[in-house]
Amino acid sequence: MSSTPLDPRLRRLVRLGRTLSLVTLVVLLLLVASGLGIWLRPALVEQMVVPRLGLAGHRVSLDGASLCAGLVISAVPLGILAYGLLQVRQIFRDFGRGELISQTLAHRLERFGAAVAVQGLISPFVGAALSVALTLGNPPGERALAVSLSSHDVVAVIVGLLIIGVGAVMREAARIAEENASFV
């Protein structure tokens, strides 16, 4: 594909990149705001978080300390999510500038893959920490430690590693393209 500005395929990719950069930013802001905001509404925590942790039917403590701990614990994966989505946004911005293969783009892709893989790796630990935080205020004998490993966690690690691999291949392709361009 020609990389001249007149190439309609490149123009479409540039427009798509600009649009997806904006969409990614909006999604990022909504996910982080809702992920943290849920901890401000105990009813939402009980309705959405408790069942996902495997604590449905268990007594949970939704006092200020538990909700604050839940917010702090949730901030870790949300921070990783935000970092990964910022990398995706930058990739789309690169596309929006017509940059399709570069060392920088490859590095961003690898960082996104790392964020996806780390999300999958820490998910069971985050869930366990949240289960403790939400039951710590219970009397002895009613506290819980819920540990789970889902296929989603395993797939996230595998997909993250795949994305890292694709980034490494792109980095090599960018190196070869830069080398070839220096001959011309």
mmCIF file with all atom_site columns, C-alpha atoms in Angstrom:
data_model
loop_
_atom_site.group_PDB
_atom_site.id
_atom_site.type_symbol
_atom_site.label_atom_id
_atom_site.label_alt_id
_atom_site.label_comp_id
_atom_site.label_asym_id
_atom_site.label_entity_id
_atom_site.label_seq_id
_atom_site.pdbx_PDB_ins_code
_atom_site.Cartn_x
_atom_site.Cartn_y
_atom_site.Cartn_z
_atom_site.occupancy
_atom_site.B_iso_or_equiv
_atom_site.pdbx_formal_charge
_atom_site.auth_seq_id
_atom_site.auth_comp_id
_atom_site.auth_asym_id
_atom_site.auth_atom_id
_atom_site.pdbx_PDB_model_num
ATOM 1   C CA . MET A 1 1   ? 0.000   0.000   0.000  1.00 0.00 ? 1   MET A CA 1
ATOM 2   C CA . SER A 1 2   ? 1.318   3.413   -0.925 1.00 0.00 ? 2   SER A CA 1
ATOM 3   C CA . SER A 1 3   ? 1.780   5.768   1.986  1.00 0.00 ? 3   SER A CA 1
ATOM 4   C CA . THR A 1 4   ? 1.131   8.907   -0.055 1.00 0.00 ? 4   THR A CA 1
ATOM 5   C CA . PRO A 1 5   ? -1.510  11.222  1.401  1.00 0.00 ? 5   PRO A CA 1
ATOM 6   C CA . LEU A 1 6   ? -3.596  10.737  -1.775 1.00 0.00 ? 6   LEU A CA 1
ATOM 7   C CA . ASP A 1 7   ? -4.060  7.015   -1.206 1.00 0.00 ? 7   ASP A CA 1
ATOM 8   C CA . PRO A 1 8   ? -7.759  6.555   -0.301 1.00 0.00 ? 8   PRO A CA 1
ATOM 9   C CA . ARG A 1 9   ? -7.007  3.478   1.816  1.00 0.00 ? 9   ARG A CA 1
ATOM 10  C CA . LEU A 1 10  ? -4.577  5.475   3.938  1.00 0.00 ? 10  LEU A CA 1
ATOM 11  C CA . ARG A 1 11  ? -7.072  8.339   4.214  1.00 0.00 ? 11  ARG A CA 1
ATOM 12  C CA . ARG A 1 12  ? -9.679  5.893   5.528  1.00 0.00 ? 12  ARG A CA 1
ATOM 13  C CA . LEU A 1 13  ? -7.190  4.525   8.070  1.00 0.00 ? 13  LEU A CA 1
ATOM 14  C CA . VAL A 1 14  ? -6.288  8.054   9.160  1.00 0.00 ? 14  VAL A CA 1
ATOM 15  C CA . ARG A 1 15  ? -9.970  8.953   9.671  1.00 0.00 ? 15  ARG A CA 1
ATOM 16  C CA . LEU A 1 16  ? -10.631 5.668   11.448 1.00 0.00 ? 16  LEU A CA 1
ATOM 17  C CA . GLY A 1 17  ? -7.594  6.163   13.678 1.00 0.00 ? 17  GLY A CA 1
ATOM 18  C CA . ARG A 1 18  ? -8.717  9.646   14.692 1.00 0.00 ? 18  ARG A CA 1
ATOM 19  C CA . THR A 1 19  ? -12.242 8.446   15.418 1.00 0.00 ? 19  THR A CA 1
ATOM 20  C CA . LEU A 1 20  ? -11.110 5.412   17.397 1.00 0.00 ? 20  LEU A CA 1
ATOM 21  C CA . SER A 1 21  ? -8.671  7.530   19.387 1.00 0.00 ? 21  SER A CA 1
ATOM 22  C CA . LEU A 1 22  ? -11.583 9.644   20.591 1.00 0.00 ? 22  LEU A CA 1
ATOM 23  C CA . VAL A 1 23  ? -13.823 6.608   21.187 1.00 0.00 ? 23  VAL A CA 1
ATOM 24  C CA . THR A 1 24  ? -11.064 4.933   23.209 1.00 0.00 ? 24  THR A CA 1
ATOM 25  C CA . LEU A 1 25  ? -10.673 8.030   25.380 1.00 0.00 ? 25  LEU A CA 1
ATOM 26  C CA . VAL A 1 26  ? -14.424 8.164   26.069 1.00 0.00 ? 26  VAL A CA 1
ATOM 27  C CA . VAL A 1 27  ? -14.525 4.439   26.900 1.00 0.00 ? 27  VAL A CA 1
ATOM 28  C CA . LEU A 1 28  ? -11.491 4.808   29.157 1.00 0.00 ? 28  LEU A CA 1
ATOM 29  C CA . LEU A 1 29  ? -13.061 7.680   31.101 1.00 0.00 ? 29  LEU A CA 1
ATOM 30  C CA . LEU A 1 30  ? -16.414 5.890   31.433 1.00 0.00 ? 30  LEU A CA 1
ATOM 31  C CA . LEU A 1 31  ? -14.826 2.630   32.606 1.00 0.00 ? 31  LEU A CA 1
ATOM 32  C CA . VAL A 1 32  ? -12.630 4.291   35.207 1.00 0.00 ? 32  VAL A CA 1
ATOM 33  C CA . ALA A 1 33  ? -15.415 6.582   36.458 1.00 0.00 ? 33  ALA A CA 1
ATOM 34  C CA . SER A 1 34  ? -17.924 3.752   36.744 1.00 0.00 ? 34  SER A CA 1
ATOM 35  C CA . GLY A 1 35  ? -15.350 1.343   38.187 1.00 0.00 ? 35  GLY A CA 1
ATOM 36  C CA . LEU A 1 36  ? -14.490 3.749   40.980 1.00 0.00 ? 36  LEU A CA 1
ATOM 37  C CA . GLY A 1 37  ? -17.944 5.304   41.270 1.00 0.00 ? 37  GLY A CA 1
ATOM 38  C CA . ILE A 1 38  ? -19.587 1.996   42.074 1.00 0.00 ? 38  ILE A CA 1
ATOM 39  C CA . TRP A 1 39  ? -17.889 2.138   45.493 1.00 0.00 ? 39  TRP A CA 1
ATOM 40  C CA . LEU A 1 40  ? -19.848 5.297   46.333 1.00 0.00 ? 40  LEU A CA 1
ATOM 41  C CA . ARG A 1 41  ? -23.145 3.378   46.192 1.00 0.00 ? 41  ARG A CA 1
ATOM 42  C CA . PRO A 1 42  ? -23.339 0.405   48.594 1.00 0.00 ? 42  PRO A CA 1
ATOM 43  C CA . ALA A 1 43  ? -26.438 -0.935  46.821 1.00 0.00 ? 43  ALA A CA 1
ATOM 44  C CA . LEU A 1 44  ? -24.479 -1.184  43.564 1.00 0.00 ? 44  LEU A CA 1
ATOM 45  C CA . VAL A 1 45  ? -21.608 -2.952  45.331 1.00 0.00 ? 45  VAL A CA 1
ATOM 46  C CA . GLU A 1 46  ? -24.043 -5.482  46.760 1.00 0.00 ? 46  GLU A CA 1
ATOM 47  C CA . GLN A 1 47  ? -25.817 -5.925  43.433 1.00 0.00 ? 47  GLN A CA 1
ATOM 48  C CA . MET A 1 48  ? -22.809 -6.014  41.083 1.00 0.00 ? 48  MET A CA 1
ATOM 49  C CA . VAL A 1 49  ? -19.583 -6.740  42.963 1.00 0.00 ? 49  VAL A CA 1
ATOM 50  C CA . VAL A 1 50  ? -20.650 -9.198  45.666 1.00 0.00 ? 50  VAL A CA 1
ATOM 51  C CA . PRO A 1 51  ? -22.086 -11.851 43.284 1.00 0.00 ? 51  PRO A CA 1
ATOM 52  C CA . ARG A 1 52  ? -19.084 -11.573 40.952 1.00 0.00 ? 52  ARG A CA 1
ATOM 53  C CA . LEU A 1 53  ? -16.777 -12.331 43.874 1.00 0.00 ? 53  LEU A CA 1
ATOM 54  C CA . GLY A 1 54  ? -18.693 -15.487 44.750 1.00 0.00 ? 54  GLY A CA 1
ATOM 55  C CA . LEU A 1 55  ? -20.078 -13.936 47.931 1.00 0.00 ? 55  LEU A CA 1
ATOM 56  C CA . ALA A 1 56  ? -23.762 -14.122 47.004 1.00 0.00 ? 56  ALA A CA 1
ATOM 57  C CA . GLY A 1 57  ? -25.594 -15.399 50.057 1.00 0.00 ? 57  GLY A CA 1
ATOM 58  C CA . HIS A 1 58  ? -22.772 -14.350 52.396 1.00 0.00 ? 58  HIS A CA 1
ATOM 59  C CA . ARG A 1 59  ? -23.113 -11.467 54.777 1.00 0.00 ? 59  ARG A CA 1
ATOM 60  C CA . VAL A 1 60  ? -20.978 -8.528  53.682 1.00 0.00 ? 60  VAL A CA 1
ATOM 61  C CA . SER A 1 61  ? -20.019 -5.372  55.495 1.00 0.00 ? 61  SER A CA 1
ATOM 62  C CA . LEU A 1 62  ? -20.665 -2.270  53.422 1.00 0.00 ? 62  LEU A CA 1
ATOM 63  C CA . ASP A 1 63  ? -19.488 0.285   55.952 1.00 0.00 ? 63  ASP A CA 1
ATOM 64  C CA . GLY A 1 64  ? -17.212 3.197   55.098 1.00 0.00 ? 64  GLY A CA 1
ATOM 65  C CA . ALA A 1 65  ? -13.991 1.291   55.797 1.00 0.00 ? 65  ALA A CA 1
ATOM 66  C CA . SER A 1 66  ? -14.984 -1.665  53.596 1.00 0.00 ? 66  SER A CA 1
ATOM 67  C CA . LEU A 1 67  ? -16.113 0.577   50.763 1.00 0.00 ? 67  LEU A CA 1
ATOM 68  C CA . CYS A 1 68  ? -12.926 2.648   50.998 1.00 0.00 ? 68  CYS A CA 1
ATOM 69  C CA . ALA A 1 69  ? -10.808 -0.531  50.952 1.00 0.00 ? 69  ALA A CA 1
ATOM 70  C CA . GLY A 1 70  ? -12.794 -1.776  47.947 1.00 0.00 ? 70  GLY A CA 1
ATOM 71  C CA . LEU A 1 71  ? -12.182 1.491   46.130 1.00 0.00 ? 71  LEU A CA 1
ATOM 72  C CA . VAL A 1 72  ? -8.430  1.347   46.818 1.00 0.00 ? 72  VAL A CA 1
ATOM 73  C CA . ILE A 1 73  ? -8.179  -2.316  45.786 1.00 0.00 ? 73  ILE A CA 1
ATOM 74  C CA . SER A 1 74  ? -10.217 -1.683  42.628 1.00 0.00 ? 74  SER A CA 1
ATOM 75  C CA . ALA A 1 75  ? -8.003  1.264   41.733 1.00 0.00 ? 75  ALA A CA 1
ATOM 76  C CA . VAL A 1 76  ? -5.120  -1.136  40.991 1.00 0.00 ? 76  VAL A CA 1
ATOM 77  C CA . PRO A 1 77  ? -6.722  -3.027  38.082 1.00 0.00 ? 77  PRO A CA 1
ATOM 78  C CA . LEU A 1 78  ? -8.443  0.162   36.932 1.00 0.00 ? 78  LEU A CA 1
ATOM 79  C CA . GLY A 1 79  ? -5.061  1.888   36.786 1.00 0.00 ? 79  GLY A CA 1
ATOM 80  C CA . ILE A 1 80  ? -3.686  -0.964  34.693 1.00 0.00 ? 80  ILE A CA 1
ATOM 81  C CA . LEU A 1 81  ? -6.778  -0.812  32.478 1.00 0.00 ? 81  LEU A CA 1
ATOM 82  C CA . ALA A 1 82  ? -6.344  2.941   32.050 1.00 0.00 ? 82  ALA A CA 1
ATOM 83  C CA . TYR A 1 83  ? -2.666  2.510   31.173 1.00 0.00 ? 83  TYR A CA 1
ATOM 84  C CA . GLY A 1 84  ? -3.503  -0.153  28.571 1.00 0.00 ? 84  GLY A CA 1
ATOM 85  C CA . LEU A 1 85  ? -6.287  1.895   27.015 1.00 0.00 ? 85  LEU A CA 1
ATOM 86  C CA . LEU A 1 86  ? -4.046  4.957   26.881 1.00 0.00 ? 86  LEU A CA 1
ATOM 87  C CA . GLN A 1 87  ? -1.605  2.859   24.846 1.00 0.00 ? 87  GLN A CA 1
ATOM 88  C CA . VAL A 1 88  ? -4.450  1.870   22.510 1.00 0.00 ? 88  VAL A CA 1
ATOM 89  C CA . ARG A 1 89  ? -5.488  5.512   22.207 1.00 0.00 ? 89  ARG A CA 1
ATOM 90  C CA . GLN A 1 90  ? -1.921  6.462   21.279 1.00 0.00 ? 90  GLN A CA 1
ATOM 91  C CA . ILE A 1 91  ? -1.827  3.682   18.679 1.00 0.00 ? 91  ILE A CA 1
ATOM 92  C CA . PHE A 1 92  ? -5.016  5.042   17.109 1.00 0.00 ? 92  PHE A CA 1
ATOM 93  C CA . ARG A 1 93  ? -3.575  8.570   17.230 1.00 0.00 ? 93  ARG A CA 1
ATOM 94  C CA . ASP A 1 94  ? -0.510  7.255   15.392 1.00 0.00 ? 94  ASP A CA 1
ATOM 95  C CA . PHE A 1 95  ? -2.836  5.744   12.785 1.00 0.00 ? 95  PHE A CA 1
ATOM 96  C CA . GLY A 1 96  ? -4.595  9.132   12.618 1.00 0.00 ? 96  GLY A CA 1
ATOM 97  C CA . ARG A 1 97  ? -1.257  10.688  11.655 1.00 0.00 ? 97  ARG A CA 1
ATOM 98  C CA . GLY A 1 98  ? -0.704  8.052   8.975  1.00 0.00 ? 98  GLY A CA 1
ATOM 99  C CA . GLU A 1 99  ? 1.911   6.163   10.978 1.00 0.00 ? 99  GLU A CA 1
ATOM 100 C CA . LEU A 1 100 ? 1.227   2.460   10.471 1.00 0.00 ? 100 LEU A CA 1
ATOM 101 C CA . ILE A 1 101 ? 4.545   0.784   11.268 1.00 0.00 ? 101 ILE A CA 1
ATOM 102 C CA . SER A 1 102 ? 7.111   2.223   13.657 1.00 0.00 ? 102 SER A CA 1
ATOM 103 C CA . GLN A 1 103 ? 9.238   1.305   16.633 1.00 0.00 ? 103 GLN A CA 1
ATOM 104 C CA . THR A 1 104 ? 7.082   3.564   18.808 1.00 0.00 ? 104 THR A CA 1
ATOM 105 C CA . LEU A 1 105 ? 3.842   1.967   17.656 1.00 0.00 ? 105 LEU A CA 1
ATOM 106 C CA . ALA A 1 106 ? 5.290   -1.506  18.259 1.00 0.00 ? 106 ALA A CA 1
ATOM 107 C CA . HIS A 1 107 ? 6.397   -0.500  21.750 1.00 0.00 ? 107 HIS A CA 1
ATOM 108 C CA . ARG A 1 108 ? 2.895   0.826   22.531 1.00 0.00 ? 108 ARG A CA 1
ATOM 109 C CA . LEU A 1 109 ? 1.392   -2.421  21.303 1.00 0.00 ? 109 LEU A CA 1
ATOM 110 C CA . GLU A 1 110 ? 3.724   -4.399  23.577 1.00 0.00 ? 110 GLU A CA 1
ATOM 111 C CA . ARG A 1 111 ? 2.778   -2.204  26.549 1.00 0.00 ? 111 ARG A CA 1
ATOM 112 C CA . PHE A 1 112 ? -0.918  -2.758  25.828 1.00 0.00 ? 112 PHE A CA 1
ATOM 113 C CA . GLY A 1 113 ? -0.302  -6.512  25.676 1.00 0.00 ? 113 GLY A CA 1
ATOM 114 C CA . ALA A 1 114 ? 1.516   -6.344  28.996 1.00 0.00 ? 114 ALA A CA 1
ATOM 115 C CA . ALA A 1 115 ? -1.438  -4.504  30.562 1.00 0.00 ? 115 ALA A CA 1
ATOM 116 C CA . VAL A 1 116 ? -3.858  -7.161  29.286 1.00 0.00 ? 116 VAL A CA 1
ATOM 117 C CA . ALA A 1 117 ? -1.648  -9.993  30.582 1.00 0.00 ? 117 ALA A CA 1
ATOM 118 C CA . VAL A 1 118 ? -1.146  -8.338  33.970 1.00 0.00 ? 118 VAL A CA 1
ATOM 119 C CA . GLN A 1 119 ? -4.918  -7.847  34.285 1.00 0.00 ? 119 GLN A CA 1
ATOM 120 C CA . GLY A 1 120 ? -5.413  -11.574 33.831 1.00 0.00 ? 120 GLY A CA 1
ATOM 121 C CA . LEU A 1 121 ? -2.644  -12.398 36.301 1.00 0.00 ? 121 LEU A CA 1
ATOM 122 C CA . ILE A 1 122 ? -3.833  -10.124 39.100 1.00 0.00 ? 122 ILE A CA 1
ATOM 123 C CA . SER A 1 123 ? -7.563  -10.731 38.727 1.00 0.00 ? 123 SER A CA 1
ATOM 124 C CA . PRO A 1 124 ? -7.706  -13.686 41.175 1.00 0.00 ? 124 PRO A CA 1
ATOM 125 C CA . PHE A 1 125 ? -5.707  -11.714 43.762 1.00 0.00 ? 125 PHE A CA 1
ATOM 126 C CA . VAL A 1 126 ? -7.880  -8.621  43.374 1.00 0.00 ? 126 VAL A CA 1
ATOM 127 C CA . GLY A 1 127 ? -11.008 -10.730 43.813 1.00 0.00 ? 127 GLY A CA 1
ATOM 128 C CA . ALA A 1 128 ? -9.568  -12.375 46.925 1.00 0.00 ? 128 ALA A CA 1
ATOM 129 C CA . ALA A 1 129 ? -8.584  -9.003  48.403 1.00 0.00 ? 129 ALA A CA 1
ATOM 130 C CA . LEU A 1 130 ? -12.045 -7.586  47.705 1.00 0.00 ? 130 LEU A CA 1
ATOM 131 C CA . SER A 1 131 ? -13.727 -10.586 49.337 1.00 0.00 ? 131 SER A CA 1
ATOM 132 C CA . VAL A 1 132 ? -11.658 -10.037 52.479 1.00 0.00 ? 132 VAL A CA 1
ATOM 133 C CA . ALA A 1 133 ? -12.339 -6.280  52.454 1.00 0.00 ? 133 ALA A CA 1
ATOM 134 C CA . LEU A 1 134 ? -16.095 -6.799  52.156 1.00 0.00 ? 134 LEU A CA 1
ATOM 135 C CA . THR A 1 135 ? -16.307 -9.392  54.934 1.00 0.00 ? 135 THR A CA 1
ATOM 136 C CA . LEU A 1 136 ? -13.657 -8.138  57.355 1.00 0.00 ? 136 LEU A CA 1
ATOM 137 C CA . GLY A 1 137 ? -16.277 -6.205  59.334 1.00 0.00 ? 137 GLY A CA 1
ATOM 138 C CA . ASN A 1 138 ? -18.244 -9.399  59.927 1.00 0.00 ? 138 ASN A CA 1
ATOM 139 C CA . PRO A 1 139 ? -17.982 -11.250 63.235 1.00 0.00 ? 139 PRO A CA 1
ATOM 140 C CA . PRO A 1 140 ? -15.415 -14.087 63.430 1.00 0.00 ? 140 PRO A CA 1
ATOM 141 C CA . GLY A 1 141 ? -16.643 -17.130 61.559 1.00 0.00 ? 141 GLY A CA 1
ATOM 142 C CA . GLU A 1 142 ? -18.538 -15.010 59.030 1.00 0.00 ? 142 GLU A CA 1
ATOM 143 C CA . ARG A 1 143 ? -15.517 -13.588 57.226 1.00 0.00 ? 143 ARG A CA 1
ATOM 144 C CA . ALA A 1 144 ? -14.639 -14.966 53.815 1.00 0.00 ? 144 ALA A CA 1
ATOM 145 C CA . LEU A 1 145 ? -11.740 -15.341 51.444 1.00 0.00 ? 145 LEU A CA 1
ATOM 146 C CA . ALA A 1 146 ? -13.094 -16.125 47.980 1.00 0.00 ? 146 ALA A CA 1
ATOM 147 C CA . VAL A 1 147 ? -10.478 -17.148 45.433 1.00 0.00 ? 147 VAL A CA 1
ATOM 148 C CA . SER A 1 148 ? -11.393 -17.870 41.846 1.00 0.00 ? 148 SER A CA 1
ATOM 149 C CA . LEU A 1 149 ? -9.600  -18.315 38.570 1.00 0.00 ? 149 LEU A CA 1
ATOM 150 C CA . SER A 1 150 ? -11.759 -17.993 35.496 1.00 0.00 ? 150 SER A CA 1
ATOM 151 C CA . SER A 1 151 ? -11.168 -18.887 31.896 1.00 0.00 ? 151 SER A CA 1
ATOM 152 C CA . HIS A 1 152 ? -11.373 -15.126 31.213 1.00 0.00 ? 152 HIS A CA 1
ATOM 153 C CA . ASP A 1 153 ? -8.260  -14.619 33.354 1.00 0.00 ? 153 ASP A CA 1
ATOM 154 C CA . VAL A 1 154 ? -6.351  -17.330 31.505 1.00 0.00 ? 154 VAL A CA 1
ATOM 155 C CA . VAL A 1 155 ? -7.468  -16.030 28.105 1.00 0.00 ? 155 VAL A CA 1
ATOM 156 C CA . ALA A 1 156 ? -6.462  -12.475 29.097 1.00 0.00 ? 156 ALA A CA 1
ATOM 157 C CA . VAL A 1 157 ? -2.941  -13.674 29.889 1.00 0.00 ? 157 VAL A CA 1
ATOM 158 C CA . ILE A 1 158 ? -2.705  -15.598 26.604 1.00 0.00 ? 158 ILE A CA 1
ATOM 159 C CA . VAL A 1 159 ? -4.114  -12.717 24.531 1.00 0.00 ? 159 VAL A CA 1
ATOM 160 C CA . GLY A 1 160 ? -1.802  -10.278 26.305 1.00 0.00 ? 160 GLY A CA 1
ATOM 161 C CA . LEU A 1 161 ? 1.201   -12.448 25.498 1.00 0.00 ? 161 LEU A CA 1
ATOM 162 C CA . LEU A 1 162 ? 0.041   -12.745 21.888 1.00 0.00 ? 162 LEU A CA 1
ATOM 163 C CA . ILE A 1 163 ? -0.223  -8.955  21.612 1.00 0.00 ? 163 ILE A CA 1
ATOM 164 C CA . ILE A 1 164 ? 3.280   -8.617  23.072 1.00 0.00 ? 164 ILE A CA 1
ATOM 165 C CA . GLY A 1 165 ? 4.489   -11.076 20.416 1.00 0.00 ? 165 GLY A CA 1
ATOM 166 C CA . VAL A 1 166 ? 2.769   -9.155  17.624 1.00 0.00 ? 166 VAL A CA 1
ATOM 167 C CA . GLY A 1 167 ? 4.373   -5.971  18.946 1.00 0.00 ? 167 GLY A CA 1
ATOM 168 C CA . ALA A 1 168 ? 7.803   -7.623  18.852 1.00 0.00 ? 168 ALA A CA 1
ATOM 169 C CA . VAL A 1 169 ? 7.199   -8.721  15.255 1.00 0.00 ? 169 VAL A CA 1
ATOM 170 C CA . MET A 1 170 ? 6.062   -5.197  14.366 1.00 0.00 ? 170 MET A CA 1
ATOM 171 C CA . ARG A 1 171 ? 9.176   -3.756  16.003 1.00 0.00 ? 171 ARG A CA 1
ATOM 172 C CA . GLU A 1 172 ? 11.329  -5.997  13.804 1.00 0.00 ? 172 GLU A CA 1
ATOM 173 C CA . ALA A 1 173 ? 9.285   -5.039  10.715 1.00 0.00 ? 173 ALA A CA 1
ATOM 174 C CA . ALA A 1 174 ? 9.755   -1.360  11.581 1.00 0.00 ? 174 ALA A CA 1
ATOM 175 C CA . ARG A 1 175 ? 13.491  -1.895  11.989 1.00 0.00 ? 175 ARG A CA 1
ATOM 176 C CA . ILE A 1 176 ? 13.694  -3.574  8.578  1.00 0.00 ? 176 ILE A CA 1
ATOM 177 C CA . ALA A 1 177 ? 11.563  -0.818  6.982  1.00 0.00 ? 177 ALA A CA 1
ATOM 178 C CA . GLU A 1 178 ? 13.817  1.869   8.490  1.00 0.00 ? 178 GLU A CA 1
ATOM 179 C CA . GLU A 1 179 ? 16.890  -0.009  7.284  1.00 0.00 ? 179 GLU A CA 1
ATOM 180 C CA . ASN A 1 180 ? 15.457  -0.344  3.769  1.00 0.00 ? 180 ASN A CA 1
ATOM 181 C CA . ALA A 1 181 ? 14.468  3.334   3.705  1.00 0.00 ? 181 ALA A CA 1
ATOM 182 C CA . SER A 1 182 ? 18.049  4.313   4.498  1.00 0.00 ? 182 SER A CA 1
ATOM 183 C CA . PHE A 1 183 ? 19.223  2.576   1.299  1.00 0.00 ? 183 PHE A CA 1
ATOM 184 C CA . VAL A 1 184 ? 17.019  4.712   -0.920 1.00 0.00 ? 184 VAL A CA 1
#
